Coordinates of C-alpha atoms and ligand atoms in Angstrom, one line a residue:
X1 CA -18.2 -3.4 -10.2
X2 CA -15.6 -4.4 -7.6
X3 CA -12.6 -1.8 -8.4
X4 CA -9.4 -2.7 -6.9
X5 CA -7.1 -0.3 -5.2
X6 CA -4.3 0.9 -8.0
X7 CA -1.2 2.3 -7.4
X8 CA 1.7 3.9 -9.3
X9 CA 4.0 1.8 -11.4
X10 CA 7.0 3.2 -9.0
X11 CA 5.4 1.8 -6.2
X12 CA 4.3 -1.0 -7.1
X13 CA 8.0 -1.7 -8.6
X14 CA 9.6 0.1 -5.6
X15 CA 8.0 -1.9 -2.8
X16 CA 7.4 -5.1 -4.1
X17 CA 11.2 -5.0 -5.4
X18 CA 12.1 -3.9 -2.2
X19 CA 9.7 -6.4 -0.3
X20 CA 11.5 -9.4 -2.7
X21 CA 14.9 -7.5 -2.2
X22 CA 14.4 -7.5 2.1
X23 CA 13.6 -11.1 2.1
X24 CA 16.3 -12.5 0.3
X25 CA 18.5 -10.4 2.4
X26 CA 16.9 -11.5 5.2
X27 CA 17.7 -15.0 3.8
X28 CA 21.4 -14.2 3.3
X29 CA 22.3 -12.4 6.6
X30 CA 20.9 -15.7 7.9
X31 CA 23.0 -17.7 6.2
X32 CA 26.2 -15.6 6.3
X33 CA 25.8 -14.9 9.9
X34 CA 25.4 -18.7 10.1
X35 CA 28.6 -19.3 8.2
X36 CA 30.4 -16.9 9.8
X37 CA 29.7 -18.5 13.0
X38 CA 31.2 -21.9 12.1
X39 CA 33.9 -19.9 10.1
X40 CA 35.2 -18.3 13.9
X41 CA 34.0 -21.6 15.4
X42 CA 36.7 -23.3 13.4
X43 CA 39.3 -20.9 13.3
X44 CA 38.9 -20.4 17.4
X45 CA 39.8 -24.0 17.8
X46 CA 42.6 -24.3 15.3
X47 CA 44.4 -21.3 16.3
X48 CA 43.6 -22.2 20.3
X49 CA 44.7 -26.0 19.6
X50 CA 48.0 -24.8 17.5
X51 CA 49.0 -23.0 20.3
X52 CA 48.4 -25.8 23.5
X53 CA 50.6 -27.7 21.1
X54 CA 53.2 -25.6 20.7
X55 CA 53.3 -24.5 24.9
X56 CA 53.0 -28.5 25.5
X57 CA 56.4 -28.6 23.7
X58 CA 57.8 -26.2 26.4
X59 CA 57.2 -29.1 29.2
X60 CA 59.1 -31.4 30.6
X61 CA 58.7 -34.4 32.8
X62 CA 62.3 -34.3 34.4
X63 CA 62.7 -36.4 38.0
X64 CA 59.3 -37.5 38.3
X65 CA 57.7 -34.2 38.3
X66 CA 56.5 -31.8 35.3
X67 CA 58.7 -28.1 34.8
X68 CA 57.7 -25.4 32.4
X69 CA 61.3 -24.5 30.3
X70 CA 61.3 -20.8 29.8
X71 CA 59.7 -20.8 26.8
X72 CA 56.4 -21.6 28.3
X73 CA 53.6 -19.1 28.3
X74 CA 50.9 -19.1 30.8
X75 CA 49.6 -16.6 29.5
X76 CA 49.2 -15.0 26.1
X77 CA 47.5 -11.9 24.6
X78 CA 44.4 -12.9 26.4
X79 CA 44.6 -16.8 26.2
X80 CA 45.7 -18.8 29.2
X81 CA 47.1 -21.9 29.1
X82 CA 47.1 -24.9 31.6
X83 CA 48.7 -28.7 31.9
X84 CA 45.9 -30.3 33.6
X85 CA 46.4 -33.9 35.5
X86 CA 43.8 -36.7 35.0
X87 CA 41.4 -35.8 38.0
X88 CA 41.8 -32.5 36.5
X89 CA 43.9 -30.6 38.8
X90 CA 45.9 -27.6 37.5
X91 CA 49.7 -28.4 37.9
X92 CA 51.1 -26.0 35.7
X93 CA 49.6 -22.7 33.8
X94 CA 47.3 -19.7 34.9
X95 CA 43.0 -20.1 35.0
X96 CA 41.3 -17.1 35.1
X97 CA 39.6 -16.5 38.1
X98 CA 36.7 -18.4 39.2
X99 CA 36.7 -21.2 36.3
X100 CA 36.5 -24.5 37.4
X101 CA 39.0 -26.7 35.6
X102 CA 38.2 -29.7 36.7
X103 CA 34.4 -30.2 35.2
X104 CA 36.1 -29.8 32.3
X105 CA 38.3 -32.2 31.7
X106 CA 37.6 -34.9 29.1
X107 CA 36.1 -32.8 26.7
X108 CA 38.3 -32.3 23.7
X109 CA 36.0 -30.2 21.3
X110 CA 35.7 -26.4 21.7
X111 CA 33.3 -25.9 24.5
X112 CA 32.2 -22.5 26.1
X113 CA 32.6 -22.3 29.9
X114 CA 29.9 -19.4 32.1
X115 CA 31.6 -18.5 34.6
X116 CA 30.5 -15.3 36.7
X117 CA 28.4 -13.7 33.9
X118 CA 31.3 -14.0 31.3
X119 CA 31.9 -16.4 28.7
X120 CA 34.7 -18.4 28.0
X121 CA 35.8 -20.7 25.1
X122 CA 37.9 -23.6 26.2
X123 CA 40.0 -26.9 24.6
X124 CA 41.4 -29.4 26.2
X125 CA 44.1 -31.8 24.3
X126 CA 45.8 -34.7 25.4
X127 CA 49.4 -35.0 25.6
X128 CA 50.9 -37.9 24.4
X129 CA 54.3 -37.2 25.0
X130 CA 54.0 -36.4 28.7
X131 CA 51.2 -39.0 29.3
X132 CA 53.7 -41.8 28.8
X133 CA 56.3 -40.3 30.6
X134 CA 54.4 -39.8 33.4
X135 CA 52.6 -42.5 32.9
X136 CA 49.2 -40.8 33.8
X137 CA 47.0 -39.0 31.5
X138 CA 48.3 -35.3 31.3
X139 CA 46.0 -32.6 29.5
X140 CA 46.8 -28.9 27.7
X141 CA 44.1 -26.5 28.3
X142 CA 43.7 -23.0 26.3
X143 CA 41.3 -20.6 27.8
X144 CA 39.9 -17.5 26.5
X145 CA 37.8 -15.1 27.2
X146 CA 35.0 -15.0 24.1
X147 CA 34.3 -11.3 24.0
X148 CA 38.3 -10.5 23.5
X149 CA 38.5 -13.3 20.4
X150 CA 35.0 -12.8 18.7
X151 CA 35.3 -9.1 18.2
X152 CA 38.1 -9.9 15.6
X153 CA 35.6 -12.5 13.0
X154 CA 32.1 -9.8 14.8
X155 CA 33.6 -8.0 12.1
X156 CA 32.6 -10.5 8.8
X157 CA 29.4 -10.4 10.3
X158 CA 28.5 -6.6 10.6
X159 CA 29.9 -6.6 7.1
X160 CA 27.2 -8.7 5.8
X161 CA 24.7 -7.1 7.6
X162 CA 25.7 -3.6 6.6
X163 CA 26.1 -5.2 2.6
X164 CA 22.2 -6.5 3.2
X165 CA 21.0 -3.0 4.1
X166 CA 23.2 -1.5 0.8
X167 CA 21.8 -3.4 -1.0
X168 CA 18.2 -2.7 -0.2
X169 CA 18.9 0.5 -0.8
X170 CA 20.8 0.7 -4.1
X171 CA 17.4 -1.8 -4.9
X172 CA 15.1 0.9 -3.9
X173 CA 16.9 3.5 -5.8
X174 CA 17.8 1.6 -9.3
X175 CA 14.3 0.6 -9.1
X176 CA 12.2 4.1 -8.4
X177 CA 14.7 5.3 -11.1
X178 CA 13.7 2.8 -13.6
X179 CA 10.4 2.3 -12.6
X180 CA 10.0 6.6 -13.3
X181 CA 11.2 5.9 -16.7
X182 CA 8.4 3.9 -17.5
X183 CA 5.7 6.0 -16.0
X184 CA 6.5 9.6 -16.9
X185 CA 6.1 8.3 -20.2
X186 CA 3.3 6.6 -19.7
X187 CA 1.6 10.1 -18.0
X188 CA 3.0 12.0 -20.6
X189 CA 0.8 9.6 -23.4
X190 CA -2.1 9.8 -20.8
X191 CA -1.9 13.6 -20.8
X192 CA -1.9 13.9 -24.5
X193 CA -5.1 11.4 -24.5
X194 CA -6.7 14.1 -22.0
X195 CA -5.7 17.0 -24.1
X196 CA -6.9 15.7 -27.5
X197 CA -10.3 14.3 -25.8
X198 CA -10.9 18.2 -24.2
X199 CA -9.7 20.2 -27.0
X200 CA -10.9 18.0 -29.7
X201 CA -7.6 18.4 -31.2
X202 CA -7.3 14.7 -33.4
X203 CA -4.1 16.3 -35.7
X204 CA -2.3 15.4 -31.8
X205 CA 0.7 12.5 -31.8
X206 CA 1.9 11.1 -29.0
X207 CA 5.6 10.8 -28.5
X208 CA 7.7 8.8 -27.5
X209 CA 11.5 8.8 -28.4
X210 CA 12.8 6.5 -25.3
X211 CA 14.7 2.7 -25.5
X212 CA 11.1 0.8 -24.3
X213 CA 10.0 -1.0 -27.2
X214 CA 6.4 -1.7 -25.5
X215 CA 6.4 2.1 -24.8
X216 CA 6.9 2.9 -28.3
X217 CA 4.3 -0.2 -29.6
X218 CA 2.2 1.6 -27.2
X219 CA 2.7 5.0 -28.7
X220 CA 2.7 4.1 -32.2
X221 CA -0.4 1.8 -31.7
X222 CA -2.3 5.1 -30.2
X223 CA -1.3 7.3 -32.9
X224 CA -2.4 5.0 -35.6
X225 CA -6.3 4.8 -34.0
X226 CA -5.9 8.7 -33.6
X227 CA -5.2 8.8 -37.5
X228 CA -8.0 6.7 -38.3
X229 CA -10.0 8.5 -36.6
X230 CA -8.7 11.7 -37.7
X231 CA -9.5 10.3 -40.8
X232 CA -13.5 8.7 -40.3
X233 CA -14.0 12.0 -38.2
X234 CA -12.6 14.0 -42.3
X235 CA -14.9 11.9 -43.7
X236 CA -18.3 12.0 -41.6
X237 CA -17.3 15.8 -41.9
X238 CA -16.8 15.8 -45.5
X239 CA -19.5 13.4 -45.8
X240 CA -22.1 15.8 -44.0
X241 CA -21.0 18.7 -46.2
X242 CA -21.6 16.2 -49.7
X243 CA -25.2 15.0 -48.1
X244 CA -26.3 18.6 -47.7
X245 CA -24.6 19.5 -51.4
X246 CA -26.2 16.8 -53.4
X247 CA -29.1 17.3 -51.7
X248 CA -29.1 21.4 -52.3
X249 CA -29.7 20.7 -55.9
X250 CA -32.8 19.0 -56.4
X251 CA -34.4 20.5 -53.7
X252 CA -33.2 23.9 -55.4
X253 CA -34.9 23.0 -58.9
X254 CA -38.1 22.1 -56.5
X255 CA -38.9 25.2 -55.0
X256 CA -37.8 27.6 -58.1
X257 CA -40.2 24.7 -59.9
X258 CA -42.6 25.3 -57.4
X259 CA -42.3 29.1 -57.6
X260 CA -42.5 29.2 -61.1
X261 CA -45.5 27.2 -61.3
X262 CA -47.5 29.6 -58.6
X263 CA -46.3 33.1 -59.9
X264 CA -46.0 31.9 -64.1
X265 CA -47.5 28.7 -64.8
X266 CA -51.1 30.1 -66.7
X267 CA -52.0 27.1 -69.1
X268 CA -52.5 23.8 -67.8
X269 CA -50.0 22.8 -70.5
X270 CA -47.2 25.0 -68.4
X271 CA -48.5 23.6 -65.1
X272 CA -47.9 20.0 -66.5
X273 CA -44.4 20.9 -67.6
X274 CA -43.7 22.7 -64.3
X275 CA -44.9 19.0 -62.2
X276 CA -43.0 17.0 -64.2
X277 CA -40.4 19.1 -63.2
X278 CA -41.0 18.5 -60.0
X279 CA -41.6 15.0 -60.2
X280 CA -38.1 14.2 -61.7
X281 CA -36.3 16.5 -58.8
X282 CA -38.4 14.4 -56.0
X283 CA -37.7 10.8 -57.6
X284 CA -34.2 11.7 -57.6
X285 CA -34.1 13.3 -54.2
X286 CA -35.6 10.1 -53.3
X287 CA -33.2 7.6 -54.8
X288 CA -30.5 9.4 -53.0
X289 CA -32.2 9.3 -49.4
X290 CA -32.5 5.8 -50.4
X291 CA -28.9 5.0 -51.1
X292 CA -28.3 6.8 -48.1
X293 CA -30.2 5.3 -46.0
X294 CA -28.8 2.0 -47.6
X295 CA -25.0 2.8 -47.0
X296 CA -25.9 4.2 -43.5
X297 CA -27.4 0.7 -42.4
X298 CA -24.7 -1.1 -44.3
X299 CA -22.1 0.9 -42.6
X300 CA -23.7 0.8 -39.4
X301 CA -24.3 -3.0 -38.9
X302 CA -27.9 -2.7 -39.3
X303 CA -27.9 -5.5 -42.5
X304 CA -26.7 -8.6 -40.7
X305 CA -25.8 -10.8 -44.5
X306 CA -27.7 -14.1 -44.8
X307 CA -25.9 -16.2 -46.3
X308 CA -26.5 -19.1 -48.3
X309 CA -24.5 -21.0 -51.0
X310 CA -25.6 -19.4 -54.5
X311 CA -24.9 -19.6 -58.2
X312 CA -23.0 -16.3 -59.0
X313 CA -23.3 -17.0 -62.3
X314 CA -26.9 -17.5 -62.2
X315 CA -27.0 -13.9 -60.6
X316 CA -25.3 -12.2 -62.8
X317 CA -27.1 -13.7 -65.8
X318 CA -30.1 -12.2 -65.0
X319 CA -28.6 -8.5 -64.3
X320 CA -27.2 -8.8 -67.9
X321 CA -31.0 -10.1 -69.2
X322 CA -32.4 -7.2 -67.2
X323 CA -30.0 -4.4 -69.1
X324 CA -29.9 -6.0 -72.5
X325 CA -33.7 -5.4 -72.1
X326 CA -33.3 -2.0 -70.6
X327 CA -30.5 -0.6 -73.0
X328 CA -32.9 -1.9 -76.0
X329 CA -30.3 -4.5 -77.3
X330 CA -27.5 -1.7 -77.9
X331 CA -25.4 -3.8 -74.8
X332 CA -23.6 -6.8 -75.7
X333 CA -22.3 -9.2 -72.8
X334 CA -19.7 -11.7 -73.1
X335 CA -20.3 -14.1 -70.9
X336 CA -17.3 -16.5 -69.8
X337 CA -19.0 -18.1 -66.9
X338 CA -16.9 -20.8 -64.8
X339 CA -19.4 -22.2 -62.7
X340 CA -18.9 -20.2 -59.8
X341 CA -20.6 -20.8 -56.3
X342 CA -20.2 -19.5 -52.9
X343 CA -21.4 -18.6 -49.5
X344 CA -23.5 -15.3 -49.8
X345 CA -26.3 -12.8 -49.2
X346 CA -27.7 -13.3 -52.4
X347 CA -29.9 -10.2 -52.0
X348 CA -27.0 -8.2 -51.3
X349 CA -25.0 -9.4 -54.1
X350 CA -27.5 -8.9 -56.7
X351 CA -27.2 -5.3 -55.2
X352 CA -23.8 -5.1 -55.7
X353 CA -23.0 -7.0 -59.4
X354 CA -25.8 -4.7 -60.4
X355 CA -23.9 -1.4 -59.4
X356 CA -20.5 -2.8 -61.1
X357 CA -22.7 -4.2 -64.2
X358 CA -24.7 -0.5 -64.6
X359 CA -21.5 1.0 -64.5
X360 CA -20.0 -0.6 -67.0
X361 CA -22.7 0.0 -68.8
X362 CA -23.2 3.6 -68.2
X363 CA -19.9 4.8 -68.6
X364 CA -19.8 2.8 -72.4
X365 CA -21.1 4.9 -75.0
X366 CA -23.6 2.4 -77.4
X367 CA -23.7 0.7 -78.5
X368 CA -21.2 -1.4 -76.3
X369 CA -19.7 -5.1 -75.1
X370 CA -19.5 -5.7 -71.6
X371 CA -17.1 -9.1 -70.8
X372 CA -17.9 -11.5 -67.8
X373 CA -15.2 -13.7 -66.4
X374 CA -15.9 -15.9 -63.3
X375 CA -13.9 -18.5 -62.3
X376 CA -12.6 -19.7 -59.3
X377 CA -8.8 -20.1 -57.5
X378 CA -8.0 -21.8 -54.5
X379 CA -9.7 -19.7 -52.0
X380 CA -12.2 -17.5 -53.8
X381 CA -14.6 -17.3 -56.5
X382 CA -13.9 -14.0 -58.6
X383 CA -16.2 -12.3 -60.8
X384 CA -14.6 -9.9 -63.5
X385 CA -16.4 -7.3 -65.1
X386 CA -14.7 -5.7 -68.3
X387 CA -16.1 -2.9 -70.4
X388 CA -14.6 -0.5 -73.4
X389 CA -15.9 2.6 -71.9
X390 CA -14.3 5.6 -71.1
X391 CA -11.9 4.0 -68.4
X392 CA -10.5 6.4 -64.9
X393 CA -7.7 8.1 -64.7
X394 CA -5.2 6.8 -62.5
X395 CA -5.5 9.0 -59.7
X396 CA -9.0 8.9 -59.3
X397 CA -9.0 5.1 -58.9
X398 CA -7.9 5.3 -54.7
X399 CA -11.1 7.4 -54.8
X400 CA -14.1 5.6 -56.5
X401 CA -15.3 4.1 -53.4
X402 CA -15.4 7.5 -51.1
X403 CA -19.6 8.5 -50.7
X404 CA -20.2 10.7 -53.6
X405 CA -16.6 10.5 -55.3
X406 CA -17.3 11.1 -59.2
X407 CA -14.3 10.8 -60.9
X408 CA -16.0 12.7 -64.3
X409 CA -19.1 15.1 -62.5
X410 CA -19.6 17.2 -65.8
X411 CA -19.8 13.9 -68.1
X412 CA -22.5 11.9 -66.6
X413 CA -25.3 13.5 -64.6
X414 CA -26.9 10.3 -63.6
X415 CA -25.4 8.5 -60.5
X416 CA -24.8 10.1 -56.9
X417 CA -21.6 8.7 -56.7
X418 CA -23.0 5.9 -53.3
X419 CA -23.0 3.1 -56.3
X420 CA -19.5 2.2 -55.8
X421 CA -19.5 2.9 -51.7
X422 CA -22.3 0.2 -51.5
X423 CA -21.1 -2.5 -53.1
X424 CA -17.5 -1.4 -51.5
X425 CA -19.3 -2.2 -48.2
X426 CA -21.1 -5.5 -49.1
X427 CA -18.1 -6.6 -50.6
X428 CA -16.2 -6.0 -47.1
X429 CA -19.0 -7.8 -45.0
X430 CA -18.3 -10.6 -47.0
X431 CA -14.6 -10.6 -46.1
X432 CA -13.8 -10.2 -49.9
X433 CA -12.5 -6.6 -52.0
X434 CA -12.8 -5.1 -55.1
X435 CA -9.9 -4.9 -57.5
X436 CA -10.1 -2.5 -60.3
X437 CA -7.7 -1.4 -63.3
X438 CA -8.0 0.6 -65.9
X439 CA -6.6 2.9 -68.3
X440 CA -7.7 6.5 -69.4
X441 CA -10.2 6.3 -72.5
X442 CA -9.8 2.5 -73.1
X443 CA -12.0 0.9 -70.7
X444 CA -12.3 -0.7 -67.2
X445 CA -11.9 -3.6 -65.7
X446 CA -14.2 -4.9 -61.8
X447 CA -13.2 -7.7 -60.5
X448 CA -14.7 -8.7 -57.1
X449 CA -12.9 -11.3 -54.7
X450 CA -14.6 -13.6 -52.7
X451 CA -14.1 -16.0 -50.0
X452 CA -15.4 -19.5 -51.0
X453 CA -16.6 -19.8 -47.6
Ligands
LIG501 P1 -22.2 6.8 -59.9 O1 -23.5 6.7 -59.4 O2 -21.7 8.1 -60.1 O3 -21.9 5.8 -61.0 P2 -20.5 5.0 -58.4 O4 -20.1 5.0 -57.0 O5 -21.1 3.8 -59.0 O6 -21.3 6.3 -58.7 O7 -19.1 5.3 -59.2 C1 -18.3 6.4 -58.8 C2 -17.5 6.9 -59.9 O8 -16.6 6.0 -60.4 C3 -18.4 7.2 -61.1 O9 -18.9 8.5 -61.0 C4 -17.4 7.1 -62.3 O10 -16.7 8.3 -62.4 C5 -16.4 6.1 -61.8 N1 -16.7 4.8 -62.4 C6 -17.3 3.7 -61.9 N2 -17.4 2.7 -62.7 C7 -16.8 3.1 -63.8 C8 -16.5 2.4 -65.1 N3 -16.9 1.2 -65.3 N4 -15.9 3.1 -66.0 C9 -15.5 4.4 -65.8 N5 -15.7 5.1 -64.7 C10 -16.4 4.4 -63.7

């Protein structure tokens, strides 16, 4: 299998945040840089046109030729000014060296003038006033030197850029910072999983005490499938231990039988006894293995149910035919029967109605009545199964359907205690459950719940 390259949760948060984080950056520094540029553009020209205006004011056209009053300032903190004539010429004003003022004329926008490997920006405004007086076109020029005025709005600029870089990096910070408080937890829970699958140590929680609710989902979800199977690991264990201790029994009687029979047994008469003994030890030995091996399959999905629709009713009036016969006509059943069909393994039903049935029955002293209620509600067919026996106590009831749970051991040597586990786990395969209630030496009461379908 193709396994892809993995990497921490703070890196892959950190760079891709920072990767996300550059770009758009990127994209703003752009732009900012862009706006900046038209912001200086803009305010170059206004401030540069304000003052041709106000120097223009400072000329006169007096006898036929232009004079600059007093007031006039050829020069100014860097900007020079000029009053230009129509072909361009310079008649009043300072240029800076070298710059050609007369390919310039005409154009009234800010333009930028090269001139010997430095930049200038330039505008050029037309005079109204003086152009009618003199009666020839008469321009104001402002000139300055682009490194002196950009250095001033440079400044917005570096600003954003510097902002873009802070930015990254408070990005990059917040992010390995929050990105950590994800996966120490998550390590933390990992090394906890590690430590419980060396050491075997299932009683182990994971915790989790932080503000992420899909951390503490995440930990809470864990330590729920560690308690379950905390708990299936107690009972295999306690299971093993009741296999080997039901088992102990029999096979005890066997051998001391078997002993008996070699060292004592003399008359065929005592050798009889001693292999009916024997028989009775294996038979049961045997139904347990059975049951056993029953449950085991059950359990482990080794019985796949066929199901077919079936007469419940039908079902369970043969089981009562069968113990009336057995019991010798001391069992009475009350039948109630609602017609009740559904969807089953009709194999593994008879198995189970039969364990609930027998129960009632065995835990009845006889001569006794057994009631049957079926009937059916909107989803499932139920079959009830009532007796007048000798009834549970209430806190054995959570227990009737653990392997080998016998709520009354010294009263009835009989069953193994699997009866109730079987028909526990056919009852579950069919999606349906047992219900029981019941009250301390007045009787029981079965019911089993069924999905229709
Ligand atoms: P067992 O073979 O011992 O009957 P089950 O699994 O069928 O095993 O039943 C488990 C225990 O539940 C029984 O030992 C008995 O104590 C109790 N029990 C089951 N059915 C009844 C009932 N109808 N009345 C009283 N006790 C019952």
């Amino acid at each position: 299998m193709r396994r892809i390259k993995q990497v921490s949760i703070t890196r892959y948060i950190t760079v891709y945040l920072i990767a996300l984080v550059a770009v758009i950056s990127v994209f703003m520094a752009v732009f900012v840089s862009f706006l900046a540029d038209r912001m200086i553009h803009y305010d170059i020209q206004s401030t540069m046109g304000g003052k041709i205006v106000e120097n223009m004011r400072h000329v006169q056209y007096v006898g036929g030729k232009l004079t600059a009053e007093e007031d006039f300032e050829s020069e100014d903190d860097g900007m020079y000014f000029q009053v230009l004539g129509e072909d361009g010429r310079m008649i009043l004003g300072k240029n800076p060296k070298g710059v050609d003022t007369k390919e310039m004329v005409g154009k009234q926008k800010l333009y930028i003038v090269h001139q010997n490997g430095r930049e200038y920006y330039a505008i050029t405004r037309v005079n109204r006033r003086l152009t009618k007086e003199a009666d020839s076109i008469i321009y104001g020029r402002a000139l300055v030197e682009k490194e002196n005025i950009d250095s001033k709005y440079q400044v917005v600029k570096y600003i954003s850029y510097g902002s873009c870089i802070a930015f990254v990096l408070i990005v990059a910070f917040c992010s390995h910072f929050l990105s950590k408080r994800i996966s120490d937890p998550l390590m933390q829970m990992s090394k906890t999983a590690e430590t419980i699958g060396e050491e075997g140590e299932l009683s182990r929680r994971m915790e989790y005490d932080g503000k992420i609710k899909e951390l503490a989902v995440l930990a809470d979800t864990n330590n729920q499938m560690l308690e379950s199977v905390e708990n299936m690991f107690d009972r295999q264990k306690r299971f093993s231990s009741d296999v080997a201790h039901e088992l102990r029994t029999p096979l005890t009687v066997l051998l001391a039988q078997c002993e008996y029979a070699r060292e004592h047994a003399d008359t065929k008469e005592e050798f009889d006894d001693s292999i009916d003994v024997i028989y009775r030890q294996a038979v049961k030995t045997n139904q347990i293995v059975a049951q056993l091996l029953k449950l085991n399959r059950l359990e482990n999905g080794q019985i796949i149910p066929e199901l077919e629709e079936a007469d419940l009713d039908e079902i369970l009036c043969s089981i009562c035919e069968d113990e009336e016969w057995k019991n010798e006509g001391k069992v009475k059943f009350r039948q109630h029967f609602g017609g009740v069909a559904a969807k089953v393994d009709v194999g593994l039903c008879l198995i189970l109605f039969q364990n609930i049935v027998q129960n009632a029955v065995k835990y009845s002293s006889l001569p006794a009545t057994v009631e049957i209620l079926t009937y059916t509600t909107e989803e499932n067919v139920c079959v009830s199964v009532k007796d007048y026996g000798c009834g549970i106590k209430e806190e054995d009831i959570a227990k009737l359907f653990d392997p080998f749970y016998r709520a009354d051991k010294s009263r009835n040597s009989e069953g193994f205690g699997l009866g109730l586990s079987i028909a526990d786990r056919i009852v579950t395969m069919h999606r349906g459950r047992i219900e029981v209630e019941s009250k301390w030496g007045e009787g029981s009461t079965f019911t089993v719940i069924l999905p229709k379908n």
